[in-house]
Amino acid sequence: LLRALPGIGVWTSAEVRQRSHGDADALSVGDYHLSSLVGWALTGQRADDAEMLRLLAPYLGHRHRVSRLLRSDGGRPPARGPRARVRDYRSF
């Protein structure tokens, strides 16, 4: 019913169900970082949304819980860009 509202998509629906109803299987498909984080934690490689769903299929019913556990583990894919230089704000 929530997705019947204009502007509410898969990601928003999952986020609302996670927080308001405690839905343990409401996986945030379309999240910018979640799929690569899950892929990195389970396979050591980045993944897209389809691959993330395939990797989390054995945990059906608890996919959001598993993604939260993987997120809290601290392991994440390496950053791809160069570090930003430290800016000196004393001259402002």
Coordinates of C-alpha atoms in Angstrom, one line a residue:
L1 CA 0.0 0.0 0.0
L2 CA 2.8 2.4 0.7
R3 CA 4.2 2.1 -2.8
A4 CA 0.9 3.0 -4.2
L5 CA 1.6 6.6 -3.2
P6 CA 3.3 8.7 -5.9
G7 CA 7.0 9.2 -5.2
I8 CA 7.3 6.2 -2.9
G9 CA 9.7 3.6 -4.4
V10 CA 11.2 0.3 -3.3
W11 CA 14.0 2.0 -1.2
T12 CA 11.7 4.3 0.7
S13 CA 9.1 1.6 1.3
A14 CA 11.8 -0.7 2.8
E15 CA 13.3 2.1 5.0
V16 CA 9.9 2.9 6.4
R17 CA 9.0 -0.7 7.1
Q18 CA 12.3 -1.3 8.8
R19 CA 11.8 1.5 11.2
S20 CA 8.1 1.6 11.7
H21 CA 7.2 -2.1 11.7
G22 CA 10.6 -3.7 12.5
D23 CA 10.4 -5.7 9.2
A24 CA 13.4 -8.1 9.4
D25 CA 13.3 -8.8 5.7
A26 CA 12.8 -5.3 4.3
L27 CA 16.0 -5.0 2.3
S28 CA 16.9 -1.5 1.0
V29 CA 17.3 -2.3 -2.7
G30 CA 18.6 0.7 -4.5
D31 CA 20.8 1.9 -1.6
Y32 CA 24.0 3.5 -2.9
H33 CA 26.4 1.7 -0.7
L34 CA 24.6 -1.4 0.7
S35 CA 25.1 -3.7 -2.3
S36 CA 28.8 -3.2 -2.5
L37 CA 29.2 -3.5 1.2
V38 CA 27.3 -6.8 1.3
G39 CA 29.2 -8.1 -1.7
W40 CA 32.5 -7.2 -0.2
A41 CA 31.7 -8.8 3.2
L42 CA 30.4 -12.1 1.6
T43 CA 32.6 -12.5 -1.5
G44 CA 35.5 -10.0 -1.3
Q45 CA 34.2 -8.2 -4.4
R46 CA 31.8 -5.4 -5.1
A47 CA 28.2 -6.4 -6.1
D48 CA 25.2 -4.7 -7.6
D49 CA 21.6 -5.0 -6.3
A50 CA 20.8 -8.2 -8.2
E51 CA 24.0 -9.9 -6.9
M52 CA 23.2 -8.7 -3.3
L53 CA 19.7 -10.3 -3.5
R54 CA 21.3 -13.5 -4.7
L55 CA 23.9 -13.5 -1.9
L56 CA 21.2 -12.8 0.7
A57 CA 18.7 -15.4 -0.6
P58 CA 19.7 -18.0 2.0
Y59 CA 18.8 -15.5 4.7
L60 CA 15.2 -14.9 3.4
G61 CA 13.1 -13.6 6.2
H62 CA 16.1 -11.9 7.9
R63 CA 17.9 -10.1 5.0
H64 CA 17.7 -6.7 6.7
R65 CA 19.1 -8.1 9.9
V66 CA 21.9 -9.7 8.1
S67 CA 22.7 -6.5 6.2
R68 CA 22.8 -4.6 9.5
L69 CA 25.2 -7.1 11.0
L70 CA 27.4 -6.9 8.0
R71 CA 27.3 -3.1 8.1
S72 CA 28.2 -3.0 11.8
D73 CA 31.1 -5.4 11.2
G74 CA 33.2 -2.5 10.1
G75 CA 34.5 -4.2 6.9
R76 CA 33.9 -2.2 3.8
P77 CA 35.3 -2.0 0.3
P78 CA 38.4 0.1 -0.2
A79 CA 37.9 3.7 -1.2
R80 CA 38.6 4.3 -4.9
G81 CA 39.4 8.0 -4.9
P82 CA 42.4 9.9 -3.6
R83 CA 42.2 11.4 -0.2
A84 CA 41.3 15.0 0.0
R85 CA 44.0 17.3 1.1
V86 CA 43.7 19.0 4.5
R87 CA 42.4 22.5 4.1
D88 CA 43.8 25.3 6.2
Y89 CA 40.9 27.3 7.5
R90 CA 43.0 29.7 9.6
S91 CA 43.2 32.2 6.7
F92 CA 39.5 32.8 6.4

